[in-house]
Short mmCIF file of C-alpha atoms in Angstrom, two decimals:
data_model
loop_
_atom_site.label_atom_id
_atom_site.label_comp_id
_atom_site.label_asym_id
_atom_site.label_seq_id
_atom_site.Cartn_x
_atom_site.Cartn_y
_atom_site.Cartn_z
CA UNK A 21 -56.31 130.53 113.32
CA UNK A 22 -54.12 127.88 111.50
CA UNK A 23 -55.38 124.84 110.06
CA UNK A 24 -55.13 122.20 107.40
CA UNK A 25 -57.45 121.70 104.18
CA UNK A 26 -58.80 118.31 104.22
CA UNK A 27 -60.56 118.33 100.65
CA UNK A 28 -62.29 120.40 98.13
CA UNK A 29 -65.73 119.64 98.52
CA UNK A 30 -68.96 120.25 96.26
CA UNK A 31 -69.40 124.02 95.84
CA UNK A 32 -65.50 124.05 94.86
CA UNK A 33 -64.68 125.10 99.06
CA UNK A 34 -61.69 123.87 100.46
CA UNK A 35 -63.18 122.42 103.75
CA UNK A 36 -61.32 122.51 107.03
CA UNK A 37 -61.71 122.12 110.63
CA UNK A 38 -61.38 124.14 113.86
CA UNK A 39 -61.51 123.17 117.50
CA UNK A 40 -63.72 120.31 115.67
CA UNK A 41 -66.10 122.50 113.97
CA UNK A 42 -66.12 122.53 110.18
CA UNK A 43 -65.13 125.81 108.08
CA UNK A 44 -65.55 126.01 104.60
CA UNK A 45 -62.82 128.42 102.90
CA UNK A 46 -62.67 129.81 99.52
CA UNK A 47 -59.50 129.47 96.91
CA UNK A 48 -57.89 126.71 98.85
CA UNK A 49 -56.04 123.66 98.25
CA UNK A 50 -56.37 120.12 99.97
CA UNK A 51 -53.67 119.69 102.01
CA UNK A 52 -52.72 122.92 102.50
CA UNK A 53 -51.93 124.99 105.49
CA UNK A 54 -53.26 128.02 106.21
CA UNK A 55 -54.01 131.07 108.44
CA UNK A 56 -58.21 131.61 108.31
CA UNK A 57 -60.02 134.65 109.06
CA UNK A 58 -63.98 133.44 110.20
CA UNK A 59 -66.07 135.79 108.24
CA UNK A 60 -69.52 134.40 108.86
CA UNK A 61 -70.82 131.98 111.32
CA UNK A 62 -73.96 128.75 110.72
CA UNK A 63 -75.35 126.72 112.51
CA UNK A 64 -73.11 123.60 112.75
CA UNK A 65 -70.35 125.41 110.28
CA UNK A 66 -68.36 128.73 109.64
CA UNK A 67 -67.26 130.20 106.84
CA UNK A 68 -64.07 131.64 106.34
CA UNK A 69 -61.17 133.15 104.53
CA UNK A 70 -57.48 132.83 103.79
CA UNK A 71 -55.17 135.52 105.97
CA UNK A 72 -51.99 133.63 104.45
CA UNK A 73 -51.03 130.32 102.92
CA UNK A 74 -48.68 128.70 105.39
CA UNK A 75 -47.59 125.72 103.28
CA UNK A 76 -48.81 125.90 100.14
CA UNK A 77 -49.66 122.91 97.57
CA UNK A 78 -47.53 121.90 95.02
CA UNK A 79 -50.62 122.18 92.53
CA UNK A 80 -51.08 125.85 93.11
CA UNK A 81 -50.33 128.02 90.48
CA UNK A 82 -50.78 132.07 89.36
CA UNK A 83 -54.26 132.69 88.24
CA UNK A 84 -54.34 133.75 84.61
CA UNK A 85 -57.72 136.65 84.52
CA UNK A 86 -57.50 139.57 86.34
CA UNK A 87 -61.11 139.17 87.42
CA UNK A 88 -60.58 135.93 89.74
CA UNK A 89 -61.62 135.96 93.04
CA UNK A 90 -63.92 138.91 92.18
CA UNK A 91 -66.51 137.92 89.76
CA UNK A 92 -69.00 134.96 90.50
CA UNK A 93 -67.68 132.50 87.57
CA UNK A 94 -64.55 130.65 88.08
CA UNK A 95 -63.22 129.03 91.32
CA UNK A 96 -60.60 126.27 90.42
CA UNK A 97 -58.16 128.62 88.59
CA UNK A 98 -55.57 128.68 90.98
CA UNK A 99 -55.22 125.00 90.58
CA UNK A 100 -53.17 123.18 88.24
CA UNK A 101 -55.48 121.44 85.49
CA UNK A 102 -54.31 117.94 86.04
CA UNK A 103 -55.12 118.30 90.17
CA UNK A 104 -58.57 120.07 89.19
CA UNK A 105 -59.84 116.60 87.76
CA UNK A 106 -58.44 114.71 90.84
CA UNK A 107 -60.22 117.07 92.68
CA UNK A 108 -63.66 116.58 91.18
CA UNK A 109 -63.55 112.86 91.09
CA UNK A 110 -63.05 113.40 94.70
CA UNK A 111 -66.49 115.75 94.72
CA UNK A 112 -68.81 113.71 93.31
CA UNK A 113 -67.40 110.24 94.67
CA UNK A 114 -67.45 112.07 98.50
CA UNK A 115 -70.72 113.46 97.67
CA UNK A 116 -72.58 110.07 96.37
CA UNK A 117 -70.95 108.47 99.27
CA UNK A 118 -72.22 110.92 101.89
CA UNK A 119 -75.79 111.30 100.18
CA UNK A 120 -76.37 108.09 98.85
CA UNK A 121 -74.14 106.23 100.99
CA UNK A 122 -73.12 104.08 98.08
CA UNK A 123 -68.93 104.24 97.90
CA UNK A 124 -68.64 104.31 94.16
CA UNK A 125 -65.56 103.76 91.98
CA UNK A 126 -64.59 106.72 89.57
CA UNK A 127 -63.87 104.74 86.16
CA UNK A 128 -62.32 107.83 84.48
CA UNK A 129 -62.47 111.32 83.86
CA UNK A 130 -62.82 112.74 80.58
CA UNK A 131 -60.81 115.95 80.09
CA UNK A 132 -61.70 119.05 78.32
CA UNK A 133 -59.38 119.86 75.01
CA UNK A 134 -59.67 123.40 75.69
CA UNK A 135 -59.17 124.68 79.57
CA UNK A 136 -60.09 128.51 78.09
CA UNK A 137 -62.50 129.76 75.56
CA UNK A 138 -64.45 126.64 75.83
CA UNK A 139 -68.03 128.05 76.56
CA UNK A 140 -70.00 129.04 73.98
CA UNK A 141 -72.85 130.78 75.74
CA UNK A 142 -72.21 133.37 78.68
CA UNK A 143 -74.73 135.42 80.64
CA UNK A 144 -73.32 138.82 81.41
CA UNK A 145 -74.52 141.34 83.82
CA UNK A 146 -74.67 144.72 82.16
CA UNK A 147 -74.17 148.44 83.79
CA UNK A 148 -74.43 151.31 81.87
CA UNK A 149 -73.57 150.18 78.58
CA UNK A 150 -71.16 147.99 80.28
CA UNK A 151 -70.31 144.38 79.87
CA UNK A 152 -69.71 142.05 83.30
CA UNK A 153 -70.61 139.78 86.50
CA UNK A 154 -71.83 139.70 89.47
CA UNK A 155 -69.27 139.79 92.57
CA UNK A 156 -69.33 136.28 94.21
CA UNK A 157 -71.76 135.93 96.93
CA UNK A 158 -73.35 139.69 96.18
CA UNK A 159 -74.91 142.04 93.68
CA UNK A 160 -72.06 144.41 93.17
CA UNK A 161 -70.80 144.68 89.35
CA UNK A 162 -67.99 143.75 88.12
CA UNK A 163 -67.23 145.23 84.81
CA UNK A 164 -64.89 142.83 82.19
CA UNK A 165 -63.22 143.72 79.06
CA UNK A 166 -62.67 140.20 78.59
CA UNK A 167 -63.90 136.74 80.11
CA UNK A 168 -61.01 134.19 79.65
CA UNK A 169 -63.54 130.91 79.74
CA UNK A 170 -65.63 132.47 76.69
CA UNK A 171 -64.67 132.13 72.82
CA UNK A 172 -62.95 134.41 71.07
CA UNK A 173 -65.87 135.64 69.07
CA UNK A 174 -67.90 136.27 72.15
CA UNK A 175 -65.52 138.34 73.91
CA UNK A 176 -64.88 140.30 70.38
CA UNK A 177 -68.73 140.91 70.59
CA UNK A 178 -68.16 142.45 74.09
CA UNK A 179 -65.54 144.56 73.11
CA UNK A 180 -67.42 145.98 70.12
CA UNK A 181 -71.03 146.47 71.16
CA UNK A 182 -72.35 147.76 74.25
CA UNK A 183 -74.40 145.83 76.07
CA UNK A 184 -78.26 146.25 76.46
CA UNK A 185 -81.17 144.63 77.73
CA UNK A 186 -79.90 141.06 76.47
CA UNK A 187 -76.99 140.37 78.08
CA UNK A 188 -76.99 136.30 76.83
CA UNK A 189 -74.44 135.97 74.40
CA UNK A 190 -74.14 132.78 72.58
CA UNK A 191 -72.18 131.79 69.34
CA UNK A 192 -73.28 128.33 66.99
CA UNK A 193 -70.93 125.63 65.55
CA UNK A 194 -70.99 128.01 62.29
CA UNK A 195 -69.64 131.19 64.13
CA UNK A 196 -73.10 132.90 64.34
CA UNK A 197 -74.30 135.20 67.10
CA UNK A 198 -77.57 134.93 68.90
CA UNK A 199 -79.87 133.88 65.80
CA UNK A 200 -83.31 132.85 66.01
CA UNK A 201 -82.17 129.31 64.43
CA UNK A 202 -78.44 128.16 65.59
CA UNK A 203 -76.28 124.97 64.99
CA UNK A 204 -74.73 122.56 67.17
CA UNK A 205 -72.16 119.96 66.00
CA UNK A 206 -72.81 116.30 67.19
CA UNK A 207 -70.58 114.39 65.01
CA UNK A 208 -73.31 112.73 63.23
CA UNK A 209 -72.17 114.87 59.76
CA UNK A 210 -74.83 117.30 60.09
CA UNK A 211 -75.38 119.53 63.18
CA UNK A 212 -78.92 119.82 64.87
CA UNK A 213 -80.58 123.29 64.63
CA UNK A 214 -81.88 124.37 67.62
CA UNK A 215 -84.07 127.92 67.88
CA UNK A 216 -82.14 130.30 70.33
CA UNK A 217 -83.39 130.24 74.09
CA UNK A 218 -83.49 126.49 73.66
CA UNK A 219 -80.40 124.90 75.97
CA UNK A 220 -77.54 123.07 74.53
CA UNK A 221 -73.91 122.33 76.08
CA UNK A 222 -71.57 125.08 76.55
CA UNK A 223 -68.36 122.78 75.76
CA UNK A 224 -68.68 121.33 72.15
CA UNK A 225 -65.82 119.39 72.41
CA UNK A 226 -66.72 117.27 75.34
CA UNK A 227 -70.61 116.78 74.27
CA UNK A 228 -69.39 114.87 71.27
CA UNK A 229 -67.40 112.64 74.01
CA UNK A 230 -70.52 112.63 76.43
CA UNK A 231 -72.41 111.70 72.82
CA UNK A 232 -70.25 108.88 71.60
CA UNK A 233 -70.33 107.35 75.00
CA UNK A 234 -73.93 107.29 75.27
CA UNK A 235 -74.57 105.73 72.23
CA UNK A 236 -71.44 103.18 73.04
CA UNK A 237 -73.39 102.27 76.22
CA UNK A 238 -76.91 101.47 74.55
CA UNK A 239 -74.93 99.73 71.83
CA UNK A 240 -73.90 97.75 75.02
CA UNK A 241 -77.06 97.28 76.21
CA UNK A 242 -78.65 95.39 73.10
CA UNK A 243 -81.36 98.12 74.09
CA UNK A 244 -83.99 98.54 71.44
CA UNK A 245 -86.67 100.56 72.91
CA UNK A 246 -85.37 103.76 74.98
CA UNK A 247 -87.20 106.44 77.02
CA UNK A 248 -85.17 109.97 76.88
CA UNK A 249 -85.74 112.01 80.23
CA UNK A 250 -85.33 115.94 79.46
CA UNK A 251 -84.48 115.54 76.06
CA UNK A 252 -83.97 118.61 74.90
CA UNK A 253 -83.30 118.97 70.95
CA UNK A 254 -82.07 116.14 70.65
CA UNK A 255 -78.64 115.73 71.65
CA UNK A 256 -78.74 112.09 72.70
CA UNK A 257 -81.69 111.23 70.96
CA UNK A 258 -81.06 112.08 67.29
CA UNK A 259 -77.50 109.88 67.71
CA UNK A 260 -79.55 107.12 69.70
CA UNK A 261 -81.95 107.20 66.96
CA UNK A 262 -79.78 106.94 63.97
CA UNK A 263 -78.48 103.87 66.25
CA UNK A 264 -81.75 102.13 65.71
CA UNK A 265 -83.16 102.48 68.94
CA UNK A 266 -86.62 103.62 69.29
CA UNK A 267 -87.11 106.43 71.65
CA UNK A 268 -89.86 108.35 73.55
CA UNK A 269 -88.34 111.56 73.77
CA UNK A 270 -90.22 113.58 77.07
CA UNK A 271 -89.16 117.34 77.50
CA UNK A 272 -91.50 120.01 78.84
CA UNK A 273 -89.16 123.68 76.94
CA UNK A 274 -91.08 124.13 74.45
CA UNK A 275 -88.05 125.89 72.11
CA UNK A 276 -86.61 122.26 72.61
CA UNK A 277 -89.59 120.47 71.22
CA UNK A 278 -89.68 122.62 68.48
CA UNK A 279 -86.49 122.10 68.15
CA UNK A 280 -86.48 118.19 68.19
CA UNK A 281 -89.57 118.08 65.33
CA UNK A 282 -87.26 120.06 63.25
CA UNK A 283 -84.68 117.87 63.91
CA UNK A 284 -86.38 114.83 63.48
CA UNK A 285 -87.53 115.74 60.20
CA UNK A 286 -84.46 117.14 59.01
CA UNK A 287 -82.59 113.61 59.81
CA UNK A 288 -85.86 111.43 58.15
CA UNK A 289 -86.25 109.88 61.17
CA UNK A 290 -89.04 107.76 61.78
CA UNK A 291 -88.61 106.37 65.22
CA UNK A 292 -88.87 109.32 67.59
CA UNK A 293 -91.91 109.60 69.23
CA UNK A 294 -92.17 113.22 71.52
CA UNK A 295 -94.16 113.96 74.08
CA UNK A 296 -94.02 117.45 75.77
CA UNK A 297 -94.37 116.76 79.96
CA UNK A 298 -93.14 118.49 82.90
CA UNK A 299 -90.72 115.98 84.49
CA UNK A 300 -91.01 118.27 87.73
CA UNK A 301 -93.95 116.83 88.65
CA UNK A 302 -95.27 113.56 89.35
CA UNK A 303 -96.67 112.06 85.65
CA UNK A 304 -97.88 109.00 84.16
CA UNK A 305 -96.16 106.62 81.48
CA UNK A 306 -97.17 102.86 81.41
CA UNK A 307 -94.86 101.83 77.98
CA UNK A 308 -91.91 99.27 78.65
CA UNK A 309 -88.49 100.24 78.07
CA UNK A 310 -85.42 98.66 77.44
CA UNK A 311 -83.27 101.81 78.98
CA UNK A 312 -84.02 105.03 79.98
CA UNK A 313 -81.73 107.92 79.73
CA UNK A 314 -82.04 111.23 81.91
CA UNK A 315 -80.01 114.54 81.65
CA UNK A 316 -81.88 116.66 84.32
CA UNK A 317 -80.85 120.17 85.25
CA UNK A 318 -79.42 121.06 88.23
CA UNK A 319 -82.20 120.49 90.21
CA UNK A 320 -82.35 116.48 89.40
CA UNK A 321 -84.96 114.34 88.75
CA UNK A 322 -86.82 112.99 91.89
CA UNK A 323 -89.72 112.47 90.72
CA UNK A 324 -88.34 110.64 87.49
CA UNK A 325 -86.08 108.65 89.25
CA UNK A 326 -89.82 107.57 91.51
CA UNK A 327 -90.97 106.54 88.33
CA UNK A 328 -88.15 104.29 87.03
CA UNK A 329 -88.01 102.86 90.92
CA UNK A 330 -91.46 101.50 90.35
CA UNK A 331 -91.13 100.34 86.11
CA UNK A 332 -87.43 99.16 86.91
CA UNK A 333 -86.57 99.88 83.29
CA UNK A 334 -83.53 97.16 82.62
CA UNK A 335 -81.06 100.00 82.12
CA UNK A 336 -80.20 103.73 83.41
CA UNK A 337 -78.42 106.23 81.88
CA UNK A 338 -77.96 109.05 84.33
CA UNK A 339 -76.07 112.30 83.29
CA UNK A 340 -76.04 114.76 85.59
CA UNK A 341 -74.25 118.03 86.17
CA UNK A 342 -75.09 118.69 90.18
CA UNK A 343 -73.66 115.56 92.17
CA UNK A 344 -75.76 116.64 95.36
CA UNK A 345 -79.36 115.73 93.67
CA UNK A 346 -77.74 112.99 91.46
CA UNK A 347 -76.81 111.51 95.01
CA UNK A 348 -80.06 112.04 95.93
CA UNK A 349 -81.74 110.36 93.17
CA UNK A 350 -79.04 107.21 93.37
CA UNK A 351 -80.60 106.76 97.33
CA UNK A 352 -84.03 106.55 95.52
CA UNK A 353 -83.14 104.16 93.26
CA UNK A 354 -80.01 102.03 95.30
CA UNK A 355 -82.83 99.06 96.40
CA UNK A 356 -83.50 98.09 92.53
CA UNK A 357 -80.69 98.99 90.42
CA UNK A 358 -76.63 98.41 90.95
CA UNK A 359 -74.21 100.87 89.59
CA UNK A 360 -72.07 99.50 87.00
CA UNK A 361 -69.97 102.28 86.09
CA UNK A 362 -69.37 106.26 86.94
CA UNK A 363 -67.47 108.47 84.23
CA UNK A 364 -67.06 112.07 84.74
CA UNK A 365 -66.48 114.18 81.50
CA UNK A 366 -65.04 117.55 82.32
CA UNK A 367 -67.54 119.91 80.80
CA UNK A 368 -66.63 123.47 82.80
CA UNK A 369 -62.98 123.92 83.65
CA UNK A 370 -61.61 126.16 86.08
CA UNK A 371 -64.71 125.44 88.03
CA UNK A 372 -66.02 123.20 90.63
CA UNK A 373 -68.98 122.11 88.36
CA UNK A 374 -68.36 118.50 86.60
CA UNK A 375 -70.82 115.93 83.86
CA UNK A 376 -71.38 112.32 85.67
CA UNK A 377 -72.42 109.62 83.86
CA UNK A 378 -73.60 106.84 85.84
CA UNK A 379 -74.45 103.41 84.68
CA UNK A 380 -77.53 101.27 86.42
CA UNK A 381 -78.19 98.19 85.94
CA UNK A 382 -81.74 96.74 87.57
CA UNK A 383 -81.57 94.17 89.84
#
């Protein structure tokens, strides 16, 4: 069956349609025609794959690692870089518009410095001494001598040690392997320590641009008072902080909190105040805020983004790295707040996933 790719949509699947019903198809390119194989059939869609690429895009290119298409990681490689960011401003502004049914304007896109050897943690699968992933979509191993998204040091780890029971791999901004204390450059001058288990951005390079945004926003603002959603060890706080604004940092890991006091007194910082809660869960707060600032996994922040409905803090700083529950959350809070701006800052190349930062502004 022929037909044309309309889009890449969240989830990085080219999406296409047949007879009028909707197939989503791996490794594709919008606007490309192709011959599809239905491999599995839902309830109001199919999924499929690609026989043969009848006209091909102009933006598709040779796929650098020998693992792609097999293991579970990548699934923009075939895609020229410059078309990959046109393709996920097209993801999350399709996605806010279909969720939240707000049609948003993409102000920019941020892109990453390094399109390889960017991530600086990796979680491998391990067989028999063996270092890999999981196949896409199954449990069947895939063993790698070499992942082309990690750093050098991690994949000369791999290829000198055989893997065991811990199969997270993660390398500090001093070139140090899975230590109980690591470092993370913020471009402050010094980096945060953070104790290892505790979760901090894979792409060094464009955190410091998420950073220096963030703090360029609350500048903005003329905020002085700032509640910090999911705050982690500090990675917007301790530059928010040092930016005079006095923050209530919430965060319920408790290797992040631990992480954040140590932190906090490393800096000398005196206008931090933590408080460990679990954010996925209803909770109480009655302080006023100037701005609030939220960096929720992938799994969003309803019942945050409840709360902030009812305080209607003057500001919102929403970063999120899932547009389908940050869509979700911008329905919630569309009847009080207007966006004023959406950035995305290209945090995971060669995949589908992308950072938004969007801008609210209460009512």
């Amino acid at each position: 069956m022929r037909a044309r790719i309309e889009a890449i949509v969240n989830g990085g699947l080219g999406l296409a349609r047949i007879d009028g019903e909707v197939v989503f198809v791996d490794y594709a390119i919008d606007k490309e025609l192709i011959e599809i194989e239905i491999t599995q059939k839902k309830k109001g869609y199919s999924k499929g794959r690609i026989k043969s690429i009848i006209e091909p895009s102009p933006h598709r290119i040779e796929p650098p690692c020998p693992y792609y298409t097999l293991c579970g990681g990548c699934d923009l490689q075939h895609i020229r870089y410059d078309h990959q960011l046109e393709i996920k401003k097209g993801i999350v502004k399709n996605t806010i518009k279909r969720i939240a049914k707000i049609d948003v304007q993409i102000a920019g896109i941020h892109p990453s410095n390094m399109q390889f050897g960017y991530r600086k943690r990796v979680d491998f699968s391990c067989l028999k001494g063996r270092w890999g992933f999981l196949k896409k979509g199954s449990s069947e191993f895939i063993g790698i001598d070499r992942c082309l998204l990690a750093d050098d040091a991690i994949n000369d780890y791999i290829k000198n040690n055989s893997c065991m029971r811990k199969t997270r791999i993660e390398i500090d901004d001093k070139g140090r392997i899975n230590q109980k204390q690591m470092y993370l450059d913020i471009g402050v001058g010094k980096p945060l320590t953070y104790r290892l288990g505790a979760f901090s951005q894979i792409n060094r390079n464009i955190n410091i641009k998420l950073i220096e945004r963030i703090t360029s926003i609350a500048k903005q603002t003329n905020s002085k008072t700032a509640i910090e959603f999911f705050c982690g060890i500090g990675n917007f706080t301790i530059p928010l902080s040092l930016n005079q604004i006095s923050i209530t940092a919430l965060e319920w890991d408790k290797n992040a909190v631990l992480s954040l006091k140590d932190n906090i007194k490393a800096f000398g910082i005196k206008n931090i105040a933590i408080q460990r809660a679990n954010l996925m869960q209803p909770f109480r707060i009655n302080t006023e805020f100037d701005l609030a600032i939220l960096d929720p996994p992938r799994e969003g922040a309803r019942y945050v983004a409840e709360w902030l409905r009812r305080r209607k803090v003057n500001w919102i700083i929403y970063v999120s790295c899932e547009p389908s529950t940050l869509a979700r959350d911008l329905f919630m809070l569309k009847e009080s707040y207007t966006i004023e701006s959406v950035e995305l800052f290209d945090m995971f190349p060669q995949t589908h996933h992308i950072e938004t930062l969007v801008l609210l502004k209460l009512k």
